[in-house]
Short mmCIF file of C-alpha atoms in Angstrom, two decimals:
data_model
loop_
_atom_site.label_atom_id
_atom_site.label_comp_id
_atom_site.label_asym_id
_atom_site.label_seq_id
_atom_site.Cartn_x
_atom_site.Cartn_y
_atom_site.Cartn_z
CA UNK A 1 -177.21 -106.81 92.12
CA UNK A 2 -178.45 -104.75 94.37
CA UNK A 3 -175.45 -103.25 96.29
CA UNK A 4 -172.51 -102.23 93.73
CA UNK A 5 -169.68 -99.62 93.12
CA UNK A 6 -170.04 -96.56 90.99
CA UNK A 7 -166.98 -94.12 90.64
CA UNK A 8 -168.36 -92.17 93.28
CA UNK A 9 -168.73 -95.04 95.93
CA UNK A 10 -170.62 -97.71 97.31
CA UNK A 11 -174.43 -98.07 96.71
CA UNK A 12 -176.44 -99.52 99.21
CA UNK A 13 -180.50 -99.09 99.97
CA UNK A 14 -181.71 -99.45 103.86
CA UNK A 15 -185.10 -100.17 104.59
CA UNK A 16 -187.65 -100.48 107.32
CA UNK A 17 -185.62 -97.63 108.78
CA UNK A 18 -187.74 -94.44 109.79
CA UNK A 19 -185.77 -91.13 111.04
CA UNK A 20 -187.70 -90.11 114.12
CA UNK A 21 -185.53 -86.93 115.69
CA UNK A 22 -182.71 -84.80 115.98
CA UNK A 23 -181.10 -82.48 118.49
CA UNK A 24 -178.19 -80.62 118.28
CA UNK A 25 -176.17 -78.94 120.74
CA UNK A 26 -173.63 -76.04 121.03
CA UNK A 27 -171.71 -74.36 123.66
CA UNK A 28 -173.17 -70.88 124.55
CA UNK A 29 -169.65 -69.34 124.51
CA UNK A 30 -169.50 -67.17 121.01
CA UNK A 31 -165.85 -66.53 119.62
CA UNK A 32 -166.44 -63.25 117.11
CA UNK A 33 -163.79 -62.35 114.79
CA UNK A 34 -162.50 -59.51 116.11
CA UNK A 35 -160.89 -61.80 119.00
CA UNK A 36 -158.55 -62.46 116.05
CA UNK A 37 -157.45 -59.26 115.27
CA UNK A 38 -154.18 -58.81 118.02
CA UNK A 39 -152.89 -61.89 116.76
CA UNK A 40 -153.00 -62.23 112.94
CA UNK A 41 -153.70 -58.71 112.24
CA UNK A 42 -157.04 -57.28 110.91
CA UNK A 43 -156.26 -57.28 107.12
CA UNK A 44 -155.24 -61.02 107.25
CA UNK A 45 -158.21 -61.91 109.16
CA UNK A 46 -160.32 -59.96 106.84
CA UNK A 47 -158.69 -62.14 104.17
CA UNK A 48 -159.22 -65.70 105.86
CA UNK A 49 -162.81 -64.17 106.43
CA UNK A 50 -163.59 -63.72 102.78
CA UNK A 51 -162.85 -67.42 101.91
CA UNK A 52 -164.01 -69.76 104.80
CA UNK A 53 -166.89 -67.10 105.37
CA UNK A 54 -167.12 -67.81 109.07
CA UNK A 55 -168.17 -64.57 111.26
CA UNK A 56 -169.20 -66.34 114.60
CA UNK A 57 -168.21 -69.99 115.93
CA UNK A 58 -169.12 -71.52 119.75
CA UNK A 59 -165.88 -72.84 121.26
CA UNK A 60 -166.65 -75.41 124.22
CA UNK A 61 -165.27 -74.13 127.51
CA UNK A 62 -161.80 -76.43 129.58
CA UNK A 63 -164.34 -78.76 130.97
CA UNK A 64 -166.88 -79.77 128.18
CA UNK A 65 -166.22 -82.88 126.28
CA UNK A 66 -168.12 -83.88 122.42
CA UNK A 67 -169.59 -86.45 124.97
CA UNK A 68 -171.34 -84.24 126.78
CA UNK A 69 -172.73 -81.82 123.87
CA UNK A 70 -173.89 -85.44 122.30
CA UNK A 71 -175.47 -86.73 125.86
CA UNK A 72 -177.48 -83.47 126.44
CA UNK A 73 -178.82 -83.60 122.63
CA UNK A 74 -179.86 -87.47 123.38
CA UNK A 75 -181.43 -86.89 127.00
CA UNK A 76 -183.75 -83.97 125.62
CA UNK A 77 -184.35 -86.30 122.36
CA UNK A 78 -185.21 -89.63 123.93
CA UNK A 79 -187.52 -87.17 126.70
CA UNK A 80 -189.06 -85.74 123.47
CA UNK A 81 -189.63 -88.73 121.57
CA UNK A 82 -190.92 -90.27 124.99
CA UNK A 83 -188.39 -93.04 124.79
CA UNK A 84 -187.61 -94.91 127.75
CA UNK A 85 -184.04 -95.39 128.05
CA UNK A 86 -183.75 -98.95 128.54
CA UNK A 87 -186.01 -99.61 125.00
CA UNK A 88 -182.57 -97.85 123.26
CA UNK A 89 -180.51 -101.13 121.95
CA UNK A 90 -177.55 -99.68 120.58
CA UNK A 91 -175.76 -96.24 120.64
CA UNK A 92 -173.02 -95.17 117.99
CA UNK A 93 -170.71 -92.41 118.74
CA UNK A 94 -169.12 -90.76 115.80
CA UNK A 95 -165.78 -88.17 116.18
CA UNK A 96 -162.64 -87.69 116.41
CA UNK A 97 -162.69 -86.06 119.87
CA UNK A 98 -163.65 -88.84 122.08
CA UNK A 99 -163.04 -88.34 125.58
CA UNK A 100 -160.59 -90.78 126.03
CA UNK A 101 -158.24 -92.85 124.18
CA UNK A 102 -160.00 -95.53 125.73
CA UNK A 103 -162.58 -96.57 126.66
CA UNK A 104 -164.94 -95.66 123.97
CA UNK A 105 -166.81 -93.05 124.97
CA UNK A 106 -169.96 -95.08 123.90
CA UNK A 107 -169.07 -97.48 126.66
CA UNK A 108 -168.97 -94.39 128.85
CA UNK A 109 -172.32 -92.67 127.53
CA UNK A 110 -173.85 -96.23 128.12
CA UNK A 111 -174.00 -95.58 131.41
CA UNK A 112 -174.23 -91.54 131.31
CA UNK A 113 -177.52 -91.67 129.89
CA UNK A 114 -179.06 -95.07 132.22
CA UNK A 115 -178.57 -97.49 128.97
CA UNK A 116 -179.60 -100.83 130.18
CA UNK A 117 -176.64 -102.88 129.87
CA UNK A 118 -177.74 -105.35 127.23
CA UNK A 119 -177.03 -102.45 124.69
CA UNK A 120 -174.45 -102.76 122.10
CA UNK A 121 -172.20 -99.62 122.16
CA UNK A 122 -168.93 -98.28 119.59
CA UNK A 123 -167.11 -95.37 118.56
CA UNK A 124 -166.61 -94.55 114.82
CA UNK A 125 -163.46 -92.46 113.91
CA UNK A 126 -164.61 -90.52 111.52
CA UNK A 127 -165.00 -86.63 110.56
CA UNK A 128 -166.76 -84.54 108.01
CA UNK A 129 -168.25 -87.94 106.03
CA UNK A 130 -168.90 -89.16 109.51
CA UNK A 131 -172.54 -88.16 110.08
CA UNK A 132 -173.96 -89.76 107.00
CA UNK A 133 -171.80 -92.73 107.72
CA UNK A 134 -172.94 -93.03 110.98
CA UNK A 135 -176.39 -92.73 109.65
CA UNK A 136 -175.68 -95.78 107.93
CA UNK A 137 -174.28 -97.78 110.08
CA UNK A 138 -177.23 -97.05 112.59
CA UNK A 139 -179.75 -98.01 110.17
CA UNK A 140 -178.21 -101.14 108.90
CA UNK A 141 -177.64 -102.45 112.81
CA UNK A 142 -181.43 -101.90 113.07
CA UNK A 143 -182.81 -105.33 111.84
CA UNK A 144 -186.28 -105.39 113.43
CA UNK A 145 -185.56 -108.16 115.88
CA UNK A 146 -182.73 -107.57 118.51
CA UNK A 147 -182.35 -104.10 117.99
CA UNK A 148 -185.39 -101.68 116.81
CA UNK A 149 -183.76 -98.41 118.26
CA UNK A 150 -180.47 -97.05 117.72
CA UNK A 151 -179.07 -93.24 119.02
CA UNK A 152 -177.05 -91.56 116.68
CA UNK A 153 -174.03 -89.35 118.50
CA UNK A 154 -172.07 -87.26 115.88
CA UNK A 155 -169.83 -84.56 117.48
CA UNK A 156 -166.64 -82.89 117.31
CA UNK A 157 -165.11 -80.23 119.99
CA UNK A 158 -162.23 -79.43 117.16
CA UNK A 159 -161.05 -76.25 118.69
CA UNK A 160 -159.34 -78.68 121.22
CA UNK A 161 -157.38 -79.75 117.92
CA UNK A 162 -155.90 -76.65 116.84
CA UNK A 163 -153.41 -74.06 116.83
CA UNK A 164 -154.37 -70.77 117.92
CA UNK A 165 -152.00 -69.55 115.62
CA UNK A 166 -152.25 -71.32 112.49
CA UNK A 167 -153.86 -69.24 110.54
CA UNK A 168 -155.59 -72.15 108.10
CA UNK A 169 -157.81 -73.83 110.77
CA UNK A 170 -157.81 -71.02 114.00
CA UNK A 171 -160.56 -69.23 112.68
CA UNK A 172 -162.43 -72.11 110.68
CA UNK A 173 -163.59 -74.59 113.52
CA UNK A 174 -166.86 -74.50 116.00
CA UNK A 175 -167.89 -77.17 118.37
CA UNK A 176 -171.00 -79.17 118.45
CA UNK A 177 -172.93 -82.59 119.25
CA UNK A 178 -175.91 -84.00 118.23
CA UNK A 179 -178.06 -87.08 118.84
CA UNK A 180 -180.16 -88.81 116.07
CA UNK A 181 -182.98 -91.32 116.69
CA UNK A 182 -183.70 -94.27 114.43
CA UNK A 183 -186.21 -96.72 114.43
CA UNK A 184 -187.52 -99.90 113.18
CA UNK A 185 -190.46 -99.12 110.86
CA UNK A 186 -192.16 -101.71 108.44
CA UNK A 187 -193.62 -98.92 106.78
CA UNK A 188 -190.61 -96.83 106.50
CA UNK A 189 -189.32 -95.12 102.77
CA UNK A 190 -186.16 -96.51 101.76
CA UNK A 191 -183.21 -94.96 102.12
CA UNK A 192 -179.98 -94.56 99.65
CA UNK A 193 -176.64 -94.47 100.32
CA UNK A 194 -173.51 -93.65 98.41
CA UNK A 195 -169.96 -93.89 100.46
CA UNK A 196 -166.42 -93.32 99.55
CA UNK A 197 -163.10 -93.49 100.84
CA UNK A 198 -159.89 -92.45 99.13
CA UNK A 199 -156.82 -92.92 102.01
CA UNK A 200 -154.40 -91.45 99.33
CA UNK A 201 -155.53 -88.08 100.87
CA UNK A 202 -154.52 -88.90 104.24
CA UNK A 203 -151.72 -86.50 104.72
CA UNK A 204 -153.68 -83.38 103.76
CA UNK A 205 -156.03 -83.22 107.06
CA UNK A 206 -154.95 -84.71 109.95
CA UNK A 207 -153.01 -84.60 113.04
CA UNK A 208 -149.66 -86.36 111.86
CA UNK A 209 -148.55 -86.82 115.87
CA UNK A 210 -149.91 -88.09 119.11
CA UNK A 211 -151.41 -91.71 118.80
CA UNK A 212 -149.36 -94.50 117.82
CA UNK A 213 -147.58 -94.24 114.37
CA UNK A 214 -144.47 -92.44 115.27
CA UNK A 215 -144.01 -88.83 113.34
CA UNK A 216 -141.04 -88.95 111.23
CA UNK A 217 -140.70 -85.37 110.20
CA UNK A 218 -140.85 -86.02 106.74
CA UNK A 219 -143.46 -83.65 105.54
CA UNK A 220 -142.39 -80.73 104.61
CA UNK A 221 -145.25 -78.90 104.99
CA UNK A 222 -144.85 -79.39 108.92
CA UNK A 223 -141.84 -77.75 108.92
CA UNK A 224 -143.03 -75.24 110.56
CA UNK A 225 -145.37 -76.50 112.48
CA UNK A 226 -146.41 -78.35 115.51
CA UNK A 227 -147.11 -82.08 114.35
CA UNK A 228 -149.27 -82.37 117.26
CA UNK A 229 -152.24 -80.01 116.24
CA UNK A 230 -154.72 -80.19 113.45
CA UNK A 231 -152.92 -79.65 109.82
CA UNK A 232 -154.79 -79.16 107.06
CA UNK A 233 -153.35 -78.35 103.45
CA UNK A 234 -156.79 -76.16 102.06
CA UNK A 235 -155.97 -76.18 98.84
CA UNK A 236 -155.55 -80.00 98.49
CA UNK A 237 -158.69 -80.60 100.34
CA UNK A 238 -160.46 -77.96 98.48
CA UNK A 239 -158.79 -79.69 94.87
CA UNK A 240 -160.20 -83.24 96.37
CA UNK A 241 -164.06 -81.65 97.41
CA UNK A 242 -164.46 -79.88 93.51
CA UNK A 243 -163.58 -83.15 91.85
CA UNK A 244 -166.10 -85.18 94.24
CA UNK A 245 -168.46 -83.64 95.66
CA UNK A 246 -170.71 -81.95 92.85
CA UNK A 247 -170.53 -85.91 90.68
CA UNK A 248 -171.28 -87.47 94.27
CA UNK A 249 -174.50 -85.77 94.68
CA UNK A 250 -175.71 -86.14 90.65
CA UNK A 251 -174.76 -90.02 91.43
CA UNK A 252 -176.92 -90.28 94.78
CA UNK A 253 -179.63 -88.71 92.59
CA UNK A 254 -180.00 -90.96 89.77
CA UNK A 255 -179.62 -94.18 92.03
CA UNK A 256 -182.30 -92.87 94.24
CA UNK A 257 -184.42 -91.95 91.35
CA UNK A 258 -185.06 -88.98 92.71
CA UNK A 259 -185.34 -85.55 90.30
CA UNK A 260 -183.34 -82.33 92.74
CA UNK A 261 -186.95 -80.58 92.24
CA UNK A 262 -188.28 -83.29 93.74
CA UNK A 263 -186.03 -83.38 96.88
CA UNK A 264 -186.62 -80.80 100.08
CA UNK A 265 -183.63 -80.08 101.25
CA UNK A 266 -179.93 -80.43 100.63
CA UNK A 267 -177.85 -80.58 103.69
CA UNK A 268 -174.22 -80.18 103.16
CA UNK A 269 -171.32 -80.44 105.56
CA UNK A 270 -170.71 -76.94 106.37
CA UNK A 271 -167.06 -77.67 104.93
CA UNK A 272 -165.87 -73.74 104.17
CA UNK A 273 -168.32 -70.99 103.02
CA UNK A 274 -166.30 -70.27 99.50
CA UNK A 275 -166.05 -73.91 98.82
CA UNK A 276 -169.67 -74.66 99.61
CA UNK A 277 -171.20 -72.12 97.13
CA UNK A 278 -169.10 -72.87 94.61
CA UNK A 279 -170.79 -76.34 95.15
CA UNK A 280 -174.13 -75.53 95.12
CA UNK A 281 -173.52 -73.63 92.24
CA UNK A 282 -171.77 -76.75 90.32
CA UNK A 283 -174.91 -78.49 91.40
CA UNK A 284 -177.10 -75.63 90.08
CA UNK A 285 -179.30 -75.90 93.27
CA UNK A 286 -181.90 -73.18 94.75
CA UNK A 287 -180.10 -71.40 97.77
CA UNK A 288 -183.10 -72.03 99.79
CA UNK A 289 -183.08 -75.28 99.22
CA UNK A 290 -179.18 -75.68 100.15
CA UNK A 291 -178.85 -74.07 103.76
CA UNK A 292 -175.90 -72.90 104.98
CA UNK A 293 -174.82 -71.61 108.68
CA UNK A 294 -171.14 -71.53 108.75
CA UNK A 295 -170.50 -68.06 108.98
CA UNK A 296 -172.27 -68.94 112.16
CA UNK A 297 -171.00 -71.52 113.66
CA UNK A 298 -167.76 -72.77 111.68
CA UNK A 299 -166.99 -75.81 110.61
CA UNK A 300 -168.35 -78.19 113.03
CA UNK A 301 -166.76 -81.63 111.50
CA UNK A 302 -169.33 -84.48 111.95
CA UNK A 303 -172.04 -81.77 113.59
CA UNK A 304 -172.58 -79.83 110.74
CA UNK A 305 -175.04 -81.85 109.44
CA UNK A 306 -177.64 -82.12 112.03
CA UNK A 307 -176.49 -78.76 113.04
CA UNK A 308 -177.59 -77.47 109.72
CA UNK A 309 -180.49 -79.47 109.76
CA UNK A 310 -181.76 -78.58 113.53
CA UNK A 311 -181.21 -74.76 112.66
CA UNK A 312 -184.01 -75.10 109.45
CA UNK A 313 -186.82 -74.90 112.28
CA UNK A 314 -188.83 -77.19 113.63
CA UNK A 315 -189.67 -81.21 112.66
CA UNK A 316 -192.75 -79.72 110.15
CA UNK A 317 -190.18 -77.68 108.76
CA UNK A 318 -188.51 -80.99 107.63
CA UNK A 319 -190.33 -82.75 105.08
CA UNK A 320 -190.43 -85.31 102.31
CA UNK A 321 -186.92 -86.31 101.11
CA UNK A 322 -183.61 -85.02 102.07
CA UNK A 323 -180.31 -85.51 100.77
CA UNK A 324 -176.93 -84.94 103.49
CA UNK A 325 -173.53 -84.93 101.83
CA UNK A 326 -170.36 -85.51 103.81
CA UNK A 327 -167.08 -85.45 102.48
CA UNK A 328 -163.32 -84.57 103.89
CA UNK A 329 -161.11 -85.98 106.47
CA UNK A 330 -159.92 -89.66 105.29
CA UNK A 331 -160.62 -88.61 102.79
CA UNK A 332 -164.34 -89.96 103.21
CA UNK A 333 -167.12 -89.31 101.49
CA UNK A 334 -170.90 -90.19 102.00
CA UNK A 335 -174.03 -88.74 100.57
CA UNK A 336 -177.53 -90.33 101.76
CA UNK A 337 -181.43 -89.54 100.49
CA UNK A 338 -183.73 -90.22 103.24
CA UNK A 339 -187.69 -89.45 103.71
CA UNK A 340 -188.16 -87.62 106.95
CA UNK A 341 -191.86 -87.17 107.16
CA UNK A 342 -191.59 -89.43 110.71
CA UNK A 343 -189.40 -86.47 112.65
CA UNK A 344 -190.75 -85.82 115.32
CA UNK A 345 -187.88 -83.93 117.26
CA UNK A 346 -185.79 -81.15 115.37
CA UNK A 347 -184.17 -79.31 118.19
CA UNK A 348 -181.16 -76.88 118.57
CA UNK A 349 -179.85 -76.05 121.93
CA UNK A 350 -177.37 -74.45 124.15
CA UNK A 351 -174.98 -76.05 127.11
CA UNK B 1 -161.59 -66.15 78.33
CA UNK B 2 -163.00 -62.02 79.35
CA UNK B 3 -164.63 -63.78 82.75
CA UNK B 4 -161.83 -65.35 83.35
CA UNK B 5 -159.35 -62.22 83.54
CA UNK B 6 -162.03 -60.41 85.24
CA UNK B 7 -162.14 -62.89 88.21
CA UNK B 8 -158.21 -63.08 87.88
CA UNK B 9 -158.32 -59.11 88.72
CA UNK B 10 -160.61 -59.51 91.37
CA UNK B 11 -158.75 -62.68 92.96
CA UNK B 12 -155.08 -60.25 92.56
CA UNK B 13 -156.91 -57.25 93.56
CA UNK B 14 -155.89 -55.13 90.25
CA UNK B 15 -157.27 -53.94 87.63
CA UNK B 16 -158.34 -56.08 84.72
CA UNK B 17 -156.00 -53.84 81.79
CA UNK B 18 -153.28 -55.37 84.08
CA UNK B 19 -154.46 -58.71 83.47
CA UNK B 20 -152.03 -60.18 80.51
CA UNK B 21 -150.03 -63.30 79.83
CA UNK B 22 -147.04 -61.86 80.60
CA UNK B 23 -148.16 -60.80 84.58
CA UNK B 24 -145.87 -61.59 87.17
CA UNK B 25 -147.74 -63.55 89.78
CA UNK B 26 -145.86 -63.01 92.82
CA UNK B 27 -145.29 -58.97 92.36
CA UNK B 28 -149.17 -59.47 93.95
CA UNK B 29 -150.71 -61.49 96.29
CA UNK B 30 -150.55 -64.66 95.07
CA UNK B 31 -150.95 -66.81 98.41
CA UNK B 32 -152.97 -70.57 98.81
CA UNK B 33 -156.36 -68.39 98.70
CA UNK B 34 -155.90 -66.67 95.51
CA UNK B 35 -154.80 -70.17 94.52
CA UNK B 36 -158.05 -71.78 95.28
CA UNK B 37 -159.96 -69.00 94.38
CA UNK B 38 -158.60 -69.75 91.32
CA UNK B 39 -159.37 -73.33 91.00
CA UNK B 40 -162.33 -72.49 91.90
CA UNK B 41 -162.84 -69.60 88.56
CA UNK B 42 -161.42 -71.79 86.25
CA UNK B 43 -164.04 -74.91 87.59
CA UNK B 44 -166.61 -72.45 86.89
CA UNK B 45 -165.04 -70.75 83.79
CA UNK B 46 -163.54 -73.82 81.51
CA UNK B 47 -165.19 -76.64 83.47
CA UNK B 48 -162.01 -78.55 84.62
CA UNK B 49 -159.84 -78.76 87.84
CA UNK B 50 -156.24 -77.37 88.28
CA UNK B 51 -153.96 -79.31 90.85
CA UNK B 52 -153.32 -76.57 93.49
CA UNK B 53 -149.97 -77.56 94.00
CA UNK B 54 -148.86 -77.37 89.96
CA UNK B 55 -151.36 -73.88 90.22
CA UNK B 56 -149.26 -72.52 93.08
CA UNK B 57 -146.16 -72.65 91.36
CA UNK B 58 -146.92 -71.05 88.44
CA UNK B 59 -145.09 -68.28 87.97
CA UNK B 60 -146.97 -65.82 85.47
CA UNK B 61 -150.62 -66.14 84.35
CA UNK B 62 -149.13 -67.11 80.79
CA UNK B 63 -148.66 -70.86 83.45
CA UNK B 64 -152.19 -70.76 84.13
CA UNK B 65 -153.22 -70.43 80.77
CA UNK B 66 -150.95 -73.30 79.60
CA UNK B 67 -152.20 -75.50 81.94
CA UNK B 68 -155.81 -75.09 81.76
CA UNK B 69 -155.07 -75.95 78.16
CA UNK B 70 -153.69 -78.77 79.29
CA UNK B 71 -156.03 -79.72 81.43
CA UNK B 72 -158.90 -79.19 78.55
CA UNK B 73 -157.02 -81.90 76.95
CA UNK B 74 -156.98 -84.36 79.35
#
């Protein structure tokens, strides 16, 4: 069989499937720690500082949307590519800050960035997994026939989500959007995929109030707390991302067939600094081989990826086969290996 | 076991000669980022996980011990 479980999730191969760019974009307004200080203090800041590692992070301003970070990365990436925008067949938009409850914002960036209307378009509700999900998803709509080009729009705008004073997620979060373009190639490497889901951990990172499951008070955790923001219990999360993450990528690895000398890059969801080096260390991987940027731009939920990815350089930069690991709110976990010697686009930029 | 009482100091802030069994966890700062600072030691240290919540109620570092013991076991 060809497509089967392991203990660390799903396997499934994509081919015909060739990566062709990437752009990310951020908002140009920097938040530096310091703007912290008057209201947790400077020590406690200093503390928080030490374990999520974050110095920097863009916040979007009142007006920007994830739509619109993810619609200026896809017009300068379909311009690039020299796409027309009426050969794009389907677009998938990935995060949990969608610009409405409904419609999906798909529908609406349909028609922001001159789709034709025979193009199939759907949102994804998914996080820090999201990315490589989406990724998936893409690729397996992308059967040669009906549709042989799909945009990938992963974003989150997360400091709309939280608390300005809780002190666990204030300082942790950045905003971002990216577009991905994938193609229908014959000649195309194949592509693995390894995805997970555990819903036990639902509790630990979400935002308990506000859509359609009435809040019954019953954590006690939220005591304190505003059931209507972002919650996140870090050490449960950080417990769940030990256990999984570290086997996840070893697993990808041997169904892939791939040796970690052999692979260029390791792009991880920029999850927390602390947590992420204790990771790569697990994983015994070369620094330079594992980038990471939080301490510049926080945790940018289903961004980080390409974020991390668009801030190595330019497409020559990106080579030969590249493994992105996702894993958190759901939980939900996916880890993919993909050849990206067709990039053509690798772009960061600033709205 | 002397890397793991060395990181303990470091994650309390004291000095390692005050690192024994019988230490008193909350006479320092023993908030949820020493706690997964210490998950995170003992992963690296002993090779097995801690649950955070169990880890955050432990009282002295004699707990700790006990229960990476335990956890060795499992």
């Amino acid at each position: 069989m060809e497509n089967e479980a392991t203990g660390s999730g799903l396997r499934i191969r994509v081919d015909h499937v060739a990566l062709k760019g990437i752009v990310t974009a951020i908002p140009e307004s920097e938040i530096k720690n310091d703007a912290f200080h008057s209201r947790f203090g400077e020590t406690a800041v200093d503390d928080i500082v030490k374990m999520i590692g974050v110095q920097t992070r863009r916040h979007s301003n009142e007006l920007q949307t994830t739509a619109d970070f993810c619609q200026a990365s896809a017009q300068k990436l379909i311009a690039e590519l020299g796409w027309a925008p009426e050969s794009i067949d389907a677009i998938v938009f990935v995060s949990q800050t969608p610009d409405y409850r409904l419609p999906a914002t798909a529908c609406a960036l349909q028609s922001r960035l001159k789709l034709r209307t025979s193009c199939a378009a759907l949102d994804v509700n998914l996080g820090c997994s999201g990315y490589v999900y989406g990724l998936w998803l893409a690729s397996k709509l992308i059967d040669g026939i009906a549709v042989r080009r799909v945009l990938l729009l992963a974003g989150d705008t997360s400091s709309k989500l939280i608390n300005p004073n809780d002190r666990a997620t204030a300082m942790l979060f950045g905003d971002a959007g990216s577009a991905t373009a994938l193609e229908f190639d014959q000649e195309a490497h194949t592509s693995y995929f390894l995805l997970g889901t555990d819903g036990a951990g639902e509790k630990n990172l979400m935002i308990a109030d506000g859509a359609y499951r009435k809040f019954e008070h019953n954590d006690a955790r939220l005591v304190d707390k505003d059931p209507s923001y972002l919650f996140m219990d870090g050490a449960e999360v950080f417990n769940f991302t030990l256990k999984s993450v570290p086997p996840l990528v070893n697993d990808l690895l041997a169904f892939s067939g791939m040796q970690q000398e052999t692979v260029s890059w390791f792009f991880f969801h920029q999850a927390n600094q602390f947590m992420l080096k204790h990771i790569i260390k697990k994983l015994k991987l070369p620094l330079e081989k594992a980038p990471i940027n939080i301490h510049r731009f926080g945790n940018t939920s289903s961004a980080s990826i390409p974020l991390v990815m668009t801030d190595v350089g330019s497409a020559q930069a990106l080579k030969g086969d590249v493994v992105m690991t996702g894993f958190g709110v759901g939980y939900s976990w996916a880890s993919a290996l993909l050849n990206v010697d067709q990039m053509q686009v690798n772009a960061l930029i600033e709205i | 076991m002397e890397e793991f009482f060395e990181g303990m100091a470091e994650i309390l802030e004291i000095d390692v000669e005050k690192v024994v069994p019988d230490l008193n966890l909350s006479d320092y700062a023993w908030d949820s980022l020493a706690v997964v600072s210490t998950m995170a030691l003992v992963d690296d240290v002993f090779n097995v996980m801690l649950d955070g919540q169990a880890l955050a109620k432990c009282e002295k570092l004699s707990d700790i011990l006990a229960a990476i013991e335990l956890a060795k076991k499992a």
